Coordinates of C-alpha atoms in Angstrom, one line a residue:
X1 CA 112.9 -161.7 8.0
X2 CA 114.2 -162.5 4.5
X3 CA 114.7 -160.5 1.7
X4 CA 111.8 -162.2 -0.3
X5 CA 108.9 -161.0 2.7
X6 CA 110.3 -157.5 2.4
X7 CA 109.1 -157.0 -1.0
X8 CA 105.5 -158.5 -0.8
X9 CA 102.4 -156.8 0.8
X10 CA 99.3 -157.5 2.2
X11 CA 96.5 -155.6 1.4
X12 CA 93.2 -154.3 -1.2
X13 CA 94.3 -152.6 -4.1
X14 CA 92.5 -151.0 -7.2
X15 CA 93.5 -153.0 -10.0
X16 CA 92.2 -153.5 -13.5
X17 CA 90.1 -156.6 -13.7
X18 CA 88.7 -157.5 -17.6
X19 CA 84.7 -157.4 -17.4
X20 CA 82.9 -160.3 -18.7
X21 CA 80.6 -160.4 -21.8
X22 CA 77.6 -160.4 -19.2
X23 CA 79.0 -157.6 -17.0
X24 CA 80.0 -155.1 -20.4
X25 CA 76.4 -156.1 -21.0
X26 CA 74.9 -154.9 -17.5
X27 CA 77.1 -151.8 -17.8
X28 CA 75.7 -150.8 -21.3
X29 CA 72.1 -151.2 -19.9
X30 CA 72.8 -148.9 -17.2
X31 CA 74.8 -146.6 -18.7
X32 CA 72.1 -145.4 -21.3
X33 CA 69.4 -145.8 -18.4
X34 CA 71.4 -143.1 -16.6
X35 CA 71.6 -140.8 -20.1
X36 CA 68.1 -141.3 -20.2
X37 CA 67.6 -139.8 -16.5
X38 CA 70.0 -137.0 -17.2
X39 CA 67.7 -136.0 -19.9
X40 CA 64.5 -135.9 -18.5
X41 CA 66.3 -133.7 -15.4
X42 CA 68.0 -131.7 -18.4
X43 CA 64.6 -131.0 -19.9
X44 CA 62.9 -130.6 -16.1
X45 CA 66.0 -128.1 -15.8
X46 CA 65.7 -125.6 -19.3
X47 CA 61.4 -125.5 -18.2
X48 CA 61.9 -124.6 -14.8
X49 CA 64.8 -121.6 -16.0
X50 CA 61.8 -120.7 -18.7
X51 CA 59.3 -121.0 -16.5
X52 CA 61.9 -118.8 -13.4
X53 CA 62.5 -116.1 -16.7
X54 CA 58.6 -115.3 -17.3
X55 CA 57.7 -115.0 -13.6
X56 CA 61.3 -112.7 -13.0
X57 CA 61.5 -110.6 -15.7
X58 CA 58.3 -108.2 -15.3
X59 CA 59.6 -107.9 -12.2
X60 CA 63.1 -106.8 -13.4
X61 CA 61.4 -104.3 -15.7
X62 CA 58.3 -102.9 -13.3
X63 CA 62.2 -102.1 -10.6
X64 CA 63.9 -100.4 -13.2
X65 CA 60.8 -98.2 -13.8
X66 CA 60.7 -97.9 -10.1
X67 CA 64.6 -97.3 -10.1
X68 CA 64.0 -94.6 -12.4
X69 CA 61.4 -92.7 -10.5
X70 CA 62.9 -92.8 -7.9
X71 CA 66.0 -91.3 -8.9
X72 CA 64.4 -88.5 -11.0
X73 CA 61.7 -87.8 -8.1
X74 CA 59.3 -87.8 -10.9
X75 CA 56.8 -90.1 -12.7
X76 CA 55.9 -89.5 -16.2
X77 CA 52.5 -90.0 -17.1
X78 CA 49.9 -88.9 -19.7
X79 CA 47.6 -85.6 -19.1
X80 CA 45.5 -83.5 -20.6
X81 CA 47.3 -80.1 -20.4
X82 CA 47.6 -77.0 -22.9
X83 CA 51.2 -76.3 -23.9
X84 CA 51.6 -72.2 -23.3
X85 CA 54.8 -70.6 -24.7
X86 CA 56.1 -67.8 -23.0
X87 CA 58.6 -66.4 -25.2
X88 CA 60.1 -63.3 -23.3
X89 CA 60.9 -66.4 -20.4
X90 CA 61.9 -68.5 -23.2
X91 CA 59.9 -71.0 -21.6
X92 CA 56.8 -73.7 -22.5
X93 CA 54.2 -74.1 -19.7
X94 CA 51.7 -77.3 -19.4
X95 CA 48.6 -75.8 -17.6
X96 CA 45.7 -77.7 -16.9
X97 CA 42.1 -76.8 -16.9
X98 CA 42.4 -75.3 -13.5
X99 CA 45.0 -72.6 -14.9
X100 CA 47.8 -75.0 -12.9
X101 CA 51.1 -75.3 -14.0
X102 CA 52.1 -78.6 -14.1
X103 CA 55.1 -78.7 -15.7
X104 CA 57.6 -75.6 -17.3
X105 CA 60.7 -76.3 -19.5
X106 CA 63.1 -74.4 -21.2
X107 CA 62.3 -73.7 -25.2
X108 CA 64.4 -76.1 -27.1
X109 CA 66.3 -74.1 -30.1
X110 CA 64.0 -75.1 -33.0
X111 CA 61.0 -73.6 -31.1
X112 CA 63.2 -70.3 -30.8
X113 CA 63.2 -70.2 -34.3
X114 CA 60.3 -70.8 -35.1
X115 CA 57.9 -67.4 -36.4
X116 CA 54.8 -69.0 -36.1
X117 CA 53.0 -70.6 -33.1
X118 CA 51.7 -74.4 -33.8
X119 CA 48.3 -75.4 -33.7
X120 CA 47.2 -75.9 -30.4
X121 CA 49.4 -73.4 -28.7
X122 CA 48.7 -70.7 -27.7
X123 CA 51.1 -67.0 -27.0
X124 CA 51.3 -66.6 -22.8
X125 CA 49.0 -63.5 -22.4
X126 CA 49.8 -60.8 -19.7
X127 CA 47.2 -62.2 -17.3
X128 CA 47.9 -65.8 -16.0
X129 CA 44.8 -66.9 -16.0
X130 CA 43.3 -66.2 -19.7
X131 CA 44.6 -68.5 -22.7

C-alpha cells in the first residue's frame, strides 16, 4: 500500500452542499407550512388547558372544603338557633327550637365587657328549658 491510499477514505459523509434557488424555494414553502401547523396545535393546546382548568378547578375547591371537614370533624352550615349567654359559664349557647344545644363556645372578651345584652339574646335562666 502507498502512502497516498493511506490517507483517502471510502465512505458517506455529511457535508455542506449549497441549495439551489428552487430547493431554498421548496424549503421556505415548507418551513412556514410547518409554523402554520405549530400554531393551530399551539392554539388546540392553550383551549384544551382552558377547557382542563374549568372542568378541574371546582373540583380542587369542592376537596379542599372536604379537606377541611374532614380535619375539623365539623361542617359549618347555616341554622336557625337562638344565641343564649350564660355568663357565670362564661359561655354562649346556640339552642334550637327543641331547647338542643347545638353548638357552646367560650365568650370572646368584648362580650365580657359588655353591660348590656344585644337584641336577640337572651340571659340563660336557671331552668334549661325556658328562654
Amino acid at each position: 500500500m502507498s502512502a497516498i491510499s493511506d490517507m483517502f477514505a471510502e465512505g458517506e459523509f455529511k457535508l455542506p452542499i449549497k441549495l439551489t434557488e428552487e430547493e431554498i424555494t421548496e424549503r421556505q414553502a415548507q418551513y412556514f407550512s410547518n409554523l402554520r401547523k405549530i400554531g393551530a396545535e399551539d392554539v388546540k393546546l392553550a383551549d384544551a388547558k382552558v377547557t382542563h382548568k374549568e372542568q378541574v378547578d371546582p373540583i380542587r375547591k369542592e376537596n379542599q372544603r372536604l379537606y377541611a371537614q374532614i380535619e375539623e370533624g365539623v361542617e359549618h352550615k347555616m341554622v336557625l338557633a337562638m344565641e343564649v349567654i350564660d355568663e357565670e359559664k362564661g359561655t354562649v349557647d346556640y339552642v334550637n327550637d327543641d331547647g338542643a344545644i347545638l353548638h357552646t363556645r367560650f365568650m370572646t372578651p368584648s362580650e365580657r365587657q359588655q353591660y348590656k345584652i344585644k337584641f336577640g339574646r337572651r340571659k340563660k335562666e336557671l331552668s334549661d328549658n325556658q328562654f
